[in-house]
Protein backbone atom coordinates (compact mmCIF):
# COMPACT_ATOMS: atom_id res chain seq x y z
CA UNK A 1 0.00 0.00 0.00
CA UNK A 2 1.24 3.46 -0.85
CA UNK A 3 2.36 5.49 2.14
CA UNK A 4 2.94 9.23 1.98
CA UNK A 5 5.02 11.08 4.55
CA UNK A 6 5.48 14.79 5.05
CA UNK A 7 8.24 16.23 7.16
CA UNK A 8 8.28 18.45 9.14
CA UNK A 9 4.81 18.33 10.64
CA UNK A 10 5.04 22.04 11.46
CA UNK A 11 7.25 24.89 10.32
CA UNK A 12 7.52 28.55 11.34
CA UNK A 13 9.41 31.06 9.24
CA UNK A 14 9.74 34.85 9.19
CA UNK A 15 8.02 36.72 6.41
CA UNK A 16 10.05 36.98 3.22
CA UNK A 17 11.97 33.76 3.68
CA UNK A 18 12.09 31.10 0.99
CA UNK A 19 11.11 27.63 2.19
CA UNK A 20 10.82 24.03 1.09
CA UNK A 21 8.21 21.48 2.13
CA UNK A 22 8.96 17.80 1.66
CA UNK A 23 6.84 14.85 0.64
CA UNK A 24 7.98 11.25 0.23
CA UNK A 25 6.11 8.21 -1.00
CA UNK A 26 6.92 4.52 -0.83
CA UNK A 27 5.75 3.26 -4.24
CA UNK A 28 7.32 5.08 -7.17
CA UNK A 29 4.69 3.78 -9.61
CA UNK A 30 2.52 6.85 -9.45
CA UNK A 31 0.13 8.44 -11.92
CA UNK A 32 0.61 11.95 -10.57
CA UNK A 33 1.21 13.95 -7.41
CA UNK A 34 -0.71 16.96 -6.15
CA UNK A 35 -0.05 19.63 -3.59
CA UNK A 36 -3.04 21.05 -1.70
CA UNK A 37 -3.50 23.88 0.73
CA UNK A 38 -5.89 23.58 3.68
CA UNK A 39 -6.92 26.56 5.77
CA UNK A 40 -8.31 25.99 9.28
CA UNK A 41 -11.91 24.84 9.16
CA UNK A 42 -11.89 24.80 5.38
CA UNK A 43 -11.64 22.27 2.59
CA UNK A 44 -8.64 21.62 0.41
CA UNK A 45 -7.56 23.78 -2.50
CA UNK A 46 -5.42 22.28 -5.24
CA UNK A 47 -2.18 24.21 -5.78
CA UNK A 48 -0.12 22.22 -8.24
CA UNK A 49 -0.38 18.89 -10.00
CA UNK A 50 2.63 17.08 -11.47
CA UNK A 51 2.11 14.21 -13.88
CA UNK A 52 4.43 11.23 -13.50
CA UNK A 53 6.27 12.21 -16.69
CA UNK A 54 6.99 15.74 -15.46
CA UNK A 55 9.78 17.00 -13.24
CA UNK A 56 8.24 20.23 -11.99
CA UNK A 57 5.35 22.63 -12.11
CA UNK A 58 5.26 26.31 -11.27
CA UNK A 59 2.50 28.68 -10.29
CA UNK A 60 3.44 32.16 -9.16
CA UNK A 61 5.68 31.90 -6.11
CA UNK A 62 5.14 28.14 -5.88
CA UNK A 63 7.31 25.51 -7.53
CA UNK A 64 6.78 21.79 -7.09
CA UNK A 65 9.31 19.21 -8.16
CA UNK A 66 9.00 15.47 -8.55
CA UNK A 67 11.69 12.80 -8.40
CA UNK A 68 9.66 9.68 -9.00
CA UNK A 69 12.55 7.24 -8.82
CA UNK A 70 13.51 8.35 -5.34
CA UNK A 71 9.90 8.76 -4.21
CA UNK A 72 10.17 12.45 -3.36
CA UNK A 73 8.52 15.75 -4.10
CA UNK A 74 9.21 19.22 -2.80
CA UNK A 75 7.10 22.35 -2.71
CA UNK A 76 9.18 25.52 -2.84
CA UNK A 77 7.55 28.75 -1.69
CA UNK A 78 9.42 31.92 -2.55
CA UNK A 79 9.26 35.13 -0.54
CA UNK A 80 6.78 33.76 1.98
CA UNK A 81 3.90 35.93 3.20
CA UNK A 82 1.64 35.70 6.25
CA UNK A 83 -1.18 34.74 3.88
CA UNK A 84 0.74 31.57 3.05
CA UNK A 85 0.08 30.30 6.57
CA UNK A 86 -1.90 27.08 6.19
CA UNK A 87 -1.46 23.32 6.16
CA UNK A 88 0.05 21.94 2.97
CA UNK A 89 -0.84 18.41 1.92
CA UNK A 90 0.59 16.25 -0.80
CA UNK A 91 -1.37 13.43 -2.39
CA UNK A 92 -0.34 10.66 -4.72
CA UNK A 93 -2.53 8.95 -7.31
CA UNK A 94 -1.46 5.34 -7.93
CA UNK A 95 0.11 4.36 -11.22
CA UNK A 96 -2.89 2.32 -12.23
CA UNK A 97 -4.82 5.57 -12.47
CA UNK A 98 -7.07 4.34 -9.69
CA UNK A 99 -9.40 6.78 -8.07
CA UNK A 100 -7.86 6.60 -4.65
CA UNK A 101 -5.59 9.46 -3.67
CA UNK A 102 -3.12 8.72 -0.89
CA UNK A 103 -2.59 11.76 1.28
CA UNK A 104 0.23 12.75 3.59
CA UNK A 105 -0.57 14.15 7.02
CA UNK A 106 0.52 17.62 6.01
CA UNK A 107 2.93 20.35 7.08
CA UNK A 108 1.44 23.22 9.08
CA UNK A 109 3.19 26.39 7.96
CA UNK A 110 3.18 29.62 9.94
CA UNK A 111 4.69 32.72 8.37
CA UNK A 112 5.49 35.29 11.04
CA UNK A 113 5.07 38.95 10.05
CA UNK B 1 -21.04 29.00 -8.38
CA UNK B 2 -21.08 27.68 -4.86
CA UNK B 3 -18.73 24.80 -5.75
CA UNK B 4 -19.07 21.90 -3.32
CA UNK B 5 -21.36 22.42 -0.35
CA UNK B 6 -21.80 20.21 2.69
CA UNK B 7 -24.36 20.10 5.45
CA UNK B 8 -24.25 20.15 8.38
CA UNK B 9 -20.99 21.89 9.35
CA UNK B 10 -20.97 20.37 12.83
CA UNK B 11 -22.79 17.45 14.40
CA UNK B 12 -22.69 15.63 17.72
CA UNK B 13 -24.19 12.14 17.92
CA UNK B 14 -24.53 9.53 20.59
CA UNK B 15 -23.28 6.02 19.94
CA UNK B 16 -25.83 4.07 17.95
CA UNK B 17 -27.58 7.07 16.42
CA UNK B 18 -27.83 7.43 12.68
CA UNK B 19 -27.38 10.42 10.42
CA UNK B 20 -26.82 11.44 6.83
CA UNK B 21 -24.21 13.89 5.65
CA UNK B 22 -25.25 15.79 2.59
CA UNK B 23 -23.06 16.97 -0.29
CA UNK B 24 -23.94 18.86 -3.43
CA UNK B 25 -21.91 20.31 -6.30
CA UNK B 26 -22.99 22.76 -8.96
CA UNK B 27 -20.11 22.26 -11.40
CA UNK B 28 -21.77 19.51 -13.43
CA UNK B 29 -19.08 17.06 -12.32
CA UNK B 30 -19.50 13.37 -12.91
CA UNK B 31 -17.35 11.99 -10.08
CA UNK B 32 -17.91 12.58 -6.38
CA UNK B 33 -16.02 11.41 -3.29
CA UNK B 34 -16.27 11.11 0.48
CA UNK B 35 -13.13 11.31 2.62
CA UNK B 36 -12.47 11.35 6.33
CA UNK B 37 -9.62 13.23 7.98
CA UNK B 38 -8.30 12.14 11.35
CA UNK B 39 -5.50 13.68 13.45
CA UNK B 40 -2.13 12.25 12.56
CA UNK B 41 -3.48 10.55 9.45
CA UNK B 42 -3.94 11.70 5.90
CA UNK B 43 -7.33 11.96 4.28
CA UNK B 44 -8.73 8.52 3.51
CA UNK B 45 -11.29 7.69 0.86
CA UNK B 46 -14.53 6.18 2.17
CA UNK B 47 -16.63 5.83 -0.99
CA UNK B 48 -16.75 7.37 -4.40
CA UNK B 49 -19.16 7.62 -7.29
CA UNK B 50 -17.59 7.67 -10.74
CA UNK B 51 -20.86 8.74 -12.33
CA UNK B 52 -24.54 9.05 -11.56
CA UNK B 53 -25.92 5.66 -10.61
CA UNK B 54 -22.63 4.07 -9.58
CA UNK B 55 -20.83 3.86 -6.26
CA UNK B 56 -17.67 2.06 -5.16
CA UNK B 57 -15.85 1.40 -1.93
CA UNK B 58 -12.70 3.25 -1.07
CA UNK B 59 -10.10 2.52 1.55
CA UNK B 60 -12.29 2.67 4.69
CA UNK B 61 -15.94 1.91 3.80
CA UNK B 62 -16.98 -0.11 6.86
CA UNK B 63 -19.81 1.47 8.84
CA UNK B 64 -20.90 3.76 6.01
CA UNK B 65 -23.35 3.74 3.14
CA UNK B 66 -23.67 6.19 0.28
CA UNK B 67 -26.30 7.29 -2.21
CA UNK B 68 -25.73 9.14 -5.46
CA UNK B 69 -29.12 10.77 -5.51
CA UNK B 70 -28.58 12.52 -8.83
CA UNK B 71 -25.66 14.10 -10.64
CA UNK B 72 -25.43 16.94 -8.12
CA UNK B 73 -25.85 15.14 -4.82
CA UNK B 74 -23.91 12.42 -3.01
CA UNK B 75 -24.85 11.56 0.56
CA UNK B 76 -23.01 9.60 3.25
CA UNK B 77 -24.99 7.71 5.87
CA UNK B 78 -23.88 6.39 9.23
CA UNK B 79 -26.45 3.77 10.25
CA UNK B 80 -25.19 3.21 13.78
CA UNK B 81 -22.56 5.74 14.75
CA UNK B 82 -19.51 4.66 16.75
CA UNK B 83 -16.88 6.79 18.56
CA UNK B 84 -14.33 5.61 15.97
CA UNK B 85 -16.30 7.57 13.39
CA UNK B 86 -15.49 10.85 15.09
CA UNK B 87 -13.73 12.71 12.32
CA UNK B 88 -13.93 15.52 9.81
CA UNK B 89 -15.69 14.43 6.65
CA UNK B 90 -14.96 16.00 3.29
CA UNK B 91 -16.87 15.67 0.08
CA UNK B 92 -15.11 16.30 -3.22
CA UNK B 93 -15.95 16.24 -6.89
CA UNK B 94 -14.16 16.28 -10.19
CA UNK B 95 -15.30 16.45 -13.77
CA UNK B 96 -14.59 12.81 -14.52
CA UNK B 97 -12.17 10.03 -13.69
CA UNK B 98 -9.56 11.25 -16.15
CA UNK B 99 -9.28 14.80 -14.85
CA UNK B 100 -7.22 15.31 -11.77
CA UNK B 101 -8.33 18.46 -10.04
CA UNK B 102 -10.64 17.60 -7.19
CA UNK B 103 -12.72 20.33 -5.62
CA UNK B 104 -13.40 19.95 -1.93
CA UNK B 105 -16.23 21.06 0.29
CA UNK B 106 -15.62 22.83 3.64
CA UNK B 107 -16.11 19.67 5.67
CA UNK B 108 -18.42 18.35 8.38
CA UNK B 109 -16.98 17.95 11.86
CA UNK B 110 -18.65 14.95 13.49
CA UNK B 111 -18.29 13.91 17.10
CA UNK B 112 -19.70 10.60 18.33
CA UNK B 113 -19.99 10.32 22.08
PDB file of C-alpha atoms in Angstrom:
ATOM      1  CA  UNK A   1       0.000   0.000   0.000  1.00  0.00           C
ATOM      2  CA  UNK A   2       1.244   3.465  -0.853  1.00  0.00           C
ATOM      3  CA  UNK A   3       2.363   5.492   2.144  1.00  0.00           C
ATOM      4  CA  UNK A   4       2.936   9.227   1.979  1.00  0.00           C
ATOM      5  CA  UNK A   5       5.021  11.080   4.547  1.00  0.00           C
ATOM      6  CA  UNK A   6       5.484  14.793   5.049  1.00  0.00           C
ATOM      7  CA  UNK A   7       8.236  16.228   7.164  1.00  0.00           C
ATOM      8  CA  UNK A   8       8.278  18.446   9.137  1.00  0.00           C
ATOM      9  CA  UNK A   9       4.809  18.330  10.641  1.00  0.00           C
ATOM     10  CA  UNK A  10       5.042  22.037  11.455  1.00  0.00           C
ATOM     11  CA  UNK A  11       7.249  24.890  10.323  1.00  0.00           C
ATOM     12  CA  UNK A  12       7.517  28.551  11.337  1.00  0.00           C
ATOM     13  CA  UNK A  13       9.410  31.060   9.237  1.00  0.00           C
ATOM     14  CA  UNK A  14       9.744  34.854   9.192  1.00  0.00           C
ATOM     15  CA  UNK A  15       8.020  36.719   6.406  1.00  0.00           C
ATOM     16  CA  UNK A  16      10.051  36.983   3.217  1.00  0.00           C
ATOM     17  CA  UNK A  17      11.969  33.761   3.682  1.00  0.00           C
ATOM     18  CA  UNK A  18      12.089  31.101   0.987  1.00  0.00           C
ATOM     19  CA  UNK A  19      11.109  27.629   2.192  1.00  0.00           C
ATOM     20  CA  UNK A  20      10.825  24.027   1.095  1.00  0.00           C
ATOM     21  CA  UNK A  21       8.213  21.476   2.133  1.00  0.00           C
ATOM     22  CA  UNK A  22       8.960  17.805   1.656  1.00  0.00           C
ATOM     23  CA  UNK A  23       6.837  14.845   0.642  1.00  0.00           C
ATOM     24  CA  UNK A  24       7.984  11.252   0.232  1.00  0.00           C
ATOM     25  CA  UNK A  25       6.111   8.207  -0.996  1.00  0.00           C
ATOM     26  CA  UNK A  26       6.922   4.517  -0.833  1.00  0.00           C
ATOM     27  CA  UNK A  27       5.747   3.259  -4.240  1.00  0.00           C
ATOM     28  CA  UNK A  28       7.322   5.079  -7.172  1.00  0.00           C
ATOM     29  CA  UNK A  29       4.691   3.779  -9.607  1.00  0.00           C
ATOM     30  CA  UNK A  30       2.523   6.850  -9.448  1.00  0.00           C
ATOM     31  CA  UNK A  31       0.129   8.439 -11.923  1.00  0.00           C
ATOM     32  CA  UNK A  32       0.605  11.953 -10.571  1.00  0.00           C
ATOM     33  CA  UNK A  33       1.211  13.947  -7.406  1.00  0.00           C
ATOM     34  CA  UNK A  34      -0.706  16.958  -6.152  1.00  0.00           C
ATOM     35  CA  UNK A  35      -0.052  19.628  -3.590  1.00  0.00           C
ATOM     36  CA  UNK A  36      -3.037  21.046  -1.703  1.00  0.00           C
ATOM     37  CA  UNK A  37      -3.502  23.875   0.727  1.00  0.00           C
ATOM     38  CA  UNK A  38      -5.890  23.577   3.680  1.00  0.00           C
ATOM     39  CA  UNK A  39      -6.922  26.556   5.770  1.00  0.00           C
ATOM     40  CA  UNK A  40      -8.309  25.986   9.279  1.00  0.00           C
ATOM     41  CA  UNK A  41     -11.914  24.835   9.158  1.00  0.00           C
ATOM     42  CA  UNK A  42     -11.890  24.804   5.377  1.00  0.00           C
ATOM     43  CA  UNK A  43     -11.640  22.275   2.593  1.00  0.00           C
ATOM     44  CA  UNK A  44      -8.637  21.617   0.406  1.00  0.00           C
ATOM     45  CA  UNK A  45      -7.556  23.780  -2.498  1.00  0.00           C
ATOM     46  CA  UNK A  46      -5.415  22.277  -5.244  1.00  0.00           C
ATOM     47  CA  UNK A  47      -2.183  24.214  -5.780  1.00  0.00           C
ATOM     48  CA  UNK A  48      -0.120  22.218  -8.241  1.00  0.00           C
ATOM     49  CA  UNK A  49      -0.376  18.887 -10.003  1.00  0.00           C
ATOM     50  CA  UNK A  50       2.634  17.079 -11.467  1.00  0.00           C
ATOM     51  CA  UNK A  51       2.109  14.206 -13.878  1.00  0.00           C
ATOM     52  CA  UNK A  52       4.431  11.234 -13.500  1.00  0.00           C
ATOM     53  CA  UNK A  53       6.274  12.206 -16.694  1.00  0.00           C
ATOM     54  CA  UNK A  54       6.987  15.739 -15.465  1.00  0.00           C
ATOM     55  CA  UNK A  55       9.785  17.002 -13.244  1.00  0.00           C
ATOM     56  CA  UNK A  56       8.245  20.229 -11.991  1.00  0.00           C
ATOM     57  CA  UNK A  57       5.347  22.635 -12.109  1.00  0.00           C
ATOM     58  CA  UNK A  58       5.260  26.309 -11.272  1.00  0.00           C
ATOM     59  CA  UNK A  59       2.495  28.678 -10.290  1.00  0.00           C
ATOM     60  CA  UNK A  60       3.437  32.156  -9.163  1.00  0.00           C
ATOM     61  CA  UNK A  61       5.680  31.902  -6.108  1.00  0.00           C
ATOM     62  CA  UNK A  62       5.145  28.137  -5.881  1.00  0.00           C
ATOM     63  CA  UNK A  63       7.306  25.510  -7.527  1.00  0.00           C
ATOM     64  CA  UNK A  64       6.776  21.791  -7.094  1.00  0.00           C
ATOM     65  CA  UNK A  65       9.306  19.212  -8.159  1.00  0.00           C
ATOM     66  CA  UNK A  66       8.995  15.471  -8.546  1.00  0.00           C
ATOM     67  CA  UNK A  67      11.691  12.798  -8.397  1.00  0.00           C
ATOM     68  CA  UNK A  68       9.663   9.678  -8.999  1.00  0.00           C
ATOM     69  CA  UNK A  69      12.546   7.236  -8.824  1.00  0.00           C
ATOM     70  CA  UNK A  70      13.505   8.350  -5.339  1.00  0.00           C
ATOM     71  CA  UNK A  71       9.904   8.764  -4.213  1.00  0.00           C
ATOM     72  CA  UNK A  72      10.175  12.453  -3.362  1.00  0.00           C
ATOM     73  CA  UNK A  73       8.517  15.747  -4.097  1.00  0.00           C
ATOM     74  CA  UNK A  74       9.213  19.224  -2.802  1.00  0.00           C
ATOM     75  CA  UNK A  75       7.101  22.349  -2.708  1.00  0.00           C
ATOM     76  CA  UNK A  76       9.176  25.524  -2.843  1.00  0.00           C
ATOM     77  CA  UNK A  77       7.547  28.749  -1.694  1.00  0.00           C
ATOM     78  CA  UNK A  78       9.424  31.921  -2.551  1.00  0.00           C
ATOM     79  CA  UNK A  79       9.261  35.131  -0.541  1.00  0.00           C
ATOM     80  CA  UNK A  80       6.782  33.763   1.984  1.00  0.00           C
ATOM     81  CA  UNK A  81       3.905  35.934   3.196  1.00  0.00           C
ATOM     82  CA  UNK A  82       1.640  35.702   6.254  1.00  0.00           C
ATOM     83  CA  UNK A  83      -1.184  34.741   3.884  1.00  0.00           C
ATOM     84  CA  UNK A  84       0.736  31.575   3.053  1.00  0.00           C
ATOM     85  CA  UNK A  85       0.080  30.297   6.575  1.00  0.00           C
ATOM     86  CA  UNK A  86      -1.898  27.078   6.185  1.00  0.00           C
ATOM     87  CA  UNK A  87      -1.460  23.321   6.157  1.00  0.00           C
ATOM     88  CA  UNK A  88       0.047  21.938   2.967  1.00  0.00           C
ATOM     89  CA  UNK A  89      -0.841  18.409   1.918  1.00  0.00           C
ATOM     90  CA  UNK A  90       0.595  16.248  -0.796  1.00  0.00           C
ATOM     91  CA  UNK A  91      -1.373  13.429  -2.390  1.00  0.00           C
ATOM     92  CA  UNK A  92      -0.338  10.655  -4.724  1.00  0.00           C
ATOM     93  CA  UNK A  93      -2.526   8.955  -7.306  1.00  0.00           C
ATOM     94  CA  UNK A  94      -1.462   5.339  -7.930  1.00  0.00           C
ATOM     95  CA  UNK A  95       0.106   4.356 -11.220  1.00  0.00           C
ATOM     96  CA  UNK A  96      -2.887   2.317 -12.228  1.00  0.00           C
ATOM     97  CA  UNK A  97      -4.824   5.567 -12.466  1.00  0.00           C
ATOM     98  CA  UNK A  98      -7.068   4.339  -9.692  1.00  0.00           C
ATOM     99  CA  UNK A  99      -9.404   6.781  -8.070  1.00  0.00           C
ATOM    100  CA  UNK A 100      -7.855   6.596  -4.647  1.00  0.00           C
ATOM    101  CA  UNK A 101      -5.592   9.464  -3.674  1.00  0.00           C
ATOM    102  CA  UNK A 102      -3.117   8.721  -0.891  1.00  0.00           C
ATOM    103  CA  UNK A 103      -2.592  11.765   1.280  1.00  0.00           C
ATOM    104  CA  UNK A 104       0.227  12.750   3.586  1.00  0.00           C
ATOM    105  CA  UNK A 105      -0.571  14.150   7.023  1.00  0.00           C
ATOM    106  CA  UNK A 106       0.524  17.621   6.015  1.00  0.00           C
ATOM    107  CA  UNK A 107       2.928  20.349   7.080  1.00  0.00           C
ATOM    108  CA  UNK A 108       1.442  23.218   9.076  1.00  0.00           C
ATOM    109  CA  UNK A 109       3.187  26.391   7.956  1.00  0.00           C
ATOM    110  CA  UNK A 110       3.184  29.618   9.937  1.00  0.00           C
ATOM    111  CA  UNK A 111       4.694  32.723   8.366  1.00  0.00           C
ATOM    112  CA  UNK A 112       5.486  35.290  11.038  1.00  0.00           C
ATOM    113  CA  UNK A 113       5.068  38.954  10.054  1.00  0.00           C
TER     114      UNK A 113
ATOM    115  CA  UNK B   1     -21.044  29.000  -8.385  1.00  0.00           C
ATOM    116  CA  UNK B   2     -21.083  27.678  -4.857  1.00  0.00           C
ATOM    117  CA  UNK B   3     -18.735  24.805  -5.751  1.00  0.00           C
ATOM    118  CA  UNK B   4     -19.070  21.898  -3.318  1.00  0.00           C
ATOM    119  CA  UNK B   5     -21.362  22.424  -0.348  1.00  0.00           C
ATOM    120  CA  UNK B   6     -21.798  20.207   2.693  1.00  0.00           C
ATOM    121  CA  UNK B   7     -24.361  20.104   5.451  1.00  0.00           C
ATOM    122  CA  UNK B   8     -24.250  20.153   8.377  1.00  0.00           C
ATOM    123  CA  UNK B   9     -20.994  21.891   9.354  1.00  0.00           C
ATOM    124  CA  UNK B  10     -20.971  20.373  12.831  1.00  0.00           C
ATOM    125  CA  UNK B  11     -22.794  17.452  14.404  1.00  0.00           C
ATOM    126  CA  UNK B  12     -22.693  15.627  17.723  1.00  0.00           C
ATOM    127  CA  UNK B  13     -24.186  12.144  17.923  1.00  0.00           C
ATOM    128  CA  UNK B  14     -24.534   9.525  20.586  1.00  0.00           C
ATOM    129  CA  UNK B  15     -23.278   6.020  19.944  1.00  0.00           C
ATOM    130  CA  UNK B  16     -25.831   4.067  17.948  1.00  0.00           C
ATOM    131  CA  UNK B  17     -27.583   7.069  16.421  1.00  0.00           C
ATOM    132  CA  UNK B  18     -27.826   7.433  12.677  1.00  0.00           C
ATOM    133  CA  UNK B  19     -27.379  10.424  10.422  1.00  0.00           C
ATOM    134  CA  UNK B  20     -26.819  11.442   6.832  1.00  0.00           C
ATOM    135  CA  UNK B  21     -24.205  13.887   5.654  1.00  0.00           C
ATOM    136  CA  UNK B  22     -25.249  15.794   2.586  1.00  0.00           C
ATOM    137  CA  UNK B  23     -23.055  16.965  -0.286  1.00  0.00           C
ATOM    138  CA  UNK B  24     -23.938  18.857  -3.435  1.00  0.00           C
ATOM    139  CA  UNK B  25     -21.913  20.312  -6.297  1.00  0.00           C
ATOM    140  CA  UNK B  26     -22.988  22.762  -8.958  1.00  0.00           C
ATOM    141  CA  UNK B  27     -20.109  22.259 -11.398  1.00  0.00           C
ATOM    142  CA  UNK B  28     -21.774  19.510 -13.425  1.00  0.00           C
ATOM    143  CA  UNK B  29     -19.076  17.057 -12.324  1.00  0.00           C
ATOM    144  CA  UNK B  30     -19.500  13.371 -12.910  1.00  0.00           C
ATOM    145  CA  UNK B  31     -17.348  11.985 -10.078  1.00  0.00           C
ATOM    146  CA  UNK B  32     -17.914  12.578  -6.382  1.00  0.00           C
ATOM    147  CA  UNK B  33     -16.017  11.409  -3.285  1.00  0.00           C
ATOM    148  CA  UNK B  34     -16.272  11.112   0.478  1.00  0.00           C
ATOM    149  CA  UNK B  35     -13.129  11.311   2.624  1.00  0.00           C
ATOM    150  CA  UNK B  36     -12.471  11.354   6.325  1.00  0.00           C
ATOM    151  CA  UNK B  37      -9.619  13.234   7.975  1.00  0.00           C
ATOM    152  CA  UNK B  38      -8.297  12.142  11.351  1.00  0.00           C
ATOM    153  CA  UNK B  39      -5.502  13.685  13.449  1.00  0.00           C
ATOM    154  CA  UNK B  40      -2.127  12.249  12.558  1.00  0.00           C
ATOM    155  CA  UNK B  41      -3.485  10.554   9.449  1.00  0.00           C
ATOM    156  CA  UNK B  42      -3.936  11.697   5.902  1.00  0.00           C
ATOM    157  CA  UNK B  43      -7.328  11.956   4.275  1.00  0.00           C
ATOM    158  CA  UNK B  44      -8.733   8.523   3.509  1.00  0.00           C
ATOM    159  CA  UNK B  45     -11.290   7.690   0.861  1.00  0.00           C
ATOM    160  CA  UNK B  46     -14.527   6.184   2.167  1.00  0.00           C
ATOM    161  CA  UNK B  47     -16.630   5.828  -0.986  1.00  0.00           C
ATOM    162  CA  UNK B  48     -16.751   7.365  -4.398  1.00  0.00           C
ATOM    163  CA  UNK B  49     -19.159   7.625  -7.293  1.00  0.00           C
ATOM    164  CA  UNK B  50     -17.594   7.667 -10.736  1.00  0.00           C
ATOM    165  CA  UNK B  51     -20.859   8.736 -12.329  1.00  0.00           C
ATOM    166  CA  UNK B  52     -24.537   9.047 -11.556  1.00  0.00           C
ATOM    167  CA  UNK B  53     -25.921   5.660 -10.611  1.00  0.00           C
ATOM    168  CA  UNK B  54     -22.632   4.065  -9.582  1.00  0.00           C
ATOM    169  CA  UNK B  55     -20.829   3.857  -6.256  1.00  0.00           C
ATOM    170  CA  UNK B  56     -17.666   2.057  -5.163  1.00  0.00           C
ATOM    171  CA  UNK B  57     -15.847   1.405  -1.929  1.00  0.00           C
ATOM    172  CA  UNK B  58     -12.701   3.251  -1.070  1.00  0.00           C
ATOM    173  CA  UNK B  59     -10.098   2.517   1.546  1.00  0.00           C
ATOM    174  CA  UNK B  60     -12.289   2.672   4.685  1.00  0.00           C
ATOM    175  CA  UNK B  61     -15.943   1.908   3.801  1.00  0.00           C
ATOM    176  CA  UNK B  62     -16.978  -0.106   6.858  1.00  0.00           C
ATOM    177  CA  UNK B  63     -19.815   1.467   8.842  1.00  0.00           C
ATOM    178  CA  UNK B  64     -20.897   3.758   6.010  1.00  0.00           C
ATOM    179  CA  UNK B  65     -23.352   3.741   3.135  1.00  0.00           C
ATOM    180  CA  UNK B  66     -23.674   6.189   0.277  1.00  0.00           C
ATOM    181  CA  UNK B  67     -26.301   7.292  -2.212  1.00  0.00           C
ATOM    182  CA  UNK B  68     -25.732   9.143  -5.460  1.00  0.00           C
ATOM    183  CA  UNK B  69     -29.115  10.769  -5.513  1.00  0.00           C
ATOM    184  CA  UNK B  70     -28.579  12.518  -8.828  1.00  0.00           C
ATOM    185  CA  UNK B  71     -25.656  14.105 -10.640  1.00  0.00           C
ATOM    186  CA  UNK B  72     -25.432  16.937  -8.119  1.00  0.00           C
ATOM    187  CA  UNK B  73     -25.849  15.138  -4.815  1.00  0.00           C
ATOM    188  CA  UNK B  74     -23.905  12.424  -3.007  1.00  0.00           C
ATOM    189  CA  UNK B  75     -24.853  11.559   0.561  1.00  0.00           C
ATOM    190  CA  UNK B  76     -23.008   9.601   3.246  1.00  0.00           C
ATOM    191  CA  UNK B  77     -24.985   7.706   5.871  1.00  0.00           C
ATOM    192  CA  UNK B  78     -23.883   6.388   9.228  1.00  0.00           C
ATOM    193  CA  UNK B  79     -26.446   3.775  10.252  1.00  0.00           C
ATOM    194  CA  UNK B  80     -25.187   3.214  13.785  1.00  0.00           C
ATOM    195  CA  UNK B  81     -22.555   5.744  14.750  1.00  0.00           C
ATOM    196  CA  UNK B  82     -19.508   4.659  16.751  1.00  0.00           C
ATOM    197  CA  UNK B  83     -16.880   6.785  18.564  1.00  0.00           C
ATOM    198  CA  UNK B  84     -14.329   5.605  15.969  1.00  0.00           C
ATOM    199  CA  UNK B  85     -16.299   7.565  13.385  1.00  0.00           C
ATOM    200  CA  UNK B  86     -15.490  10.851  15.090  1.00  0.00           C
ATOM    201  CA  UNK B  87     -13.734  12.714  12.317  1.00  0.00           C
ATOM    202  CA  UNK B  88     -13.929  15.525   9.811  1.00  0.00           C
ATOM    203  CA  UNK B  89     -15.689  14.430   6.655  1.00  0.00           C
ATOM    204  CA  UNK B  90     -14.960  15.998   3.287  1.00  0.00           C
ATOM    205  CA  UNK B  91     -16.872  15.674   0.080  1.00  0.00           C
ATOM    206  CA  UNK B  92     -15.113  16.299  -3.218  1.00  0.00           C
ATOM    207  CA  UNK B  93     -15.947  16.238  -6.893  1.00  0.00           C
ATOM    208  CA  UNK B  94     -14.159  16.282 -10.192  1.00  0.00           C
ATOM    209  CA  UNK B  95     -15.298  16.452 -13.773  1.00  0.00           C
ATOM    210  CA  UNK B  96     -14.592  12.814 -14.524  1.00  0.00           C
ATOM    211  CA  UNK B  97     -12.172  10.035 -13.687  1.00  0.00           C
ATOM    212  CA  UNK B  98      -9.563  11.250 -16.154  1.00  0.00           C
ATOM    213  CA  UNK B  99      -9.279  14.802 -14.846  1.00  0.00           C
ATOM    214  CA  UNK B 100      -7.220  15.314 -11.771  1.00  0.00           C
ATOM    215  CA  UNK B 101      -8.325  18.459 -10.036  1.00  0.00           C
ATOM    216  CA  UNK B 102     -10.640  17.597  -7.195  1.00  0.00           C
ATOM    217  CA  UNK B 103     -12.724  20.331  -5.624  1.00  0.00           C
ATOM    218  CA  UNK B 104     -13.396  19.954  -1.930  1.00  0.00           C
ATOM    219  CA  UNK B 105     -16.233  21.064   0.287  1.00  0.00           C
ATOM    220  CA  UNK B 106     -15.622  22.828   3.636  1.00  0.00           C
ATOM    221  CA  UNK B 107     -16.110  19.666   5.673  1.00  0.00           C
ATOM    222  CA  UNK B 108     -18.415  18.351   8.385  1.00  0.00           C
ATOM    223  CA  UNK B 109     -16.981  17.945  11.859  1.00  0.00           C
ATOM    224  CA  UNK B 110     -18.654  14.950  13.486  1.00  0.00           C
ATOM    225  CA  UNK B 111     -18.292  13.911  17.104  1.00  0.00           C
ATOM    226  CA  UNK B 112     -19.705  10.603  18.331  1.00  0.00           C
ATOM    227  CA  UNK B 113     -19.988  10.323  22.085  1.00  0.00           C
TER     228      UNK B 113
END
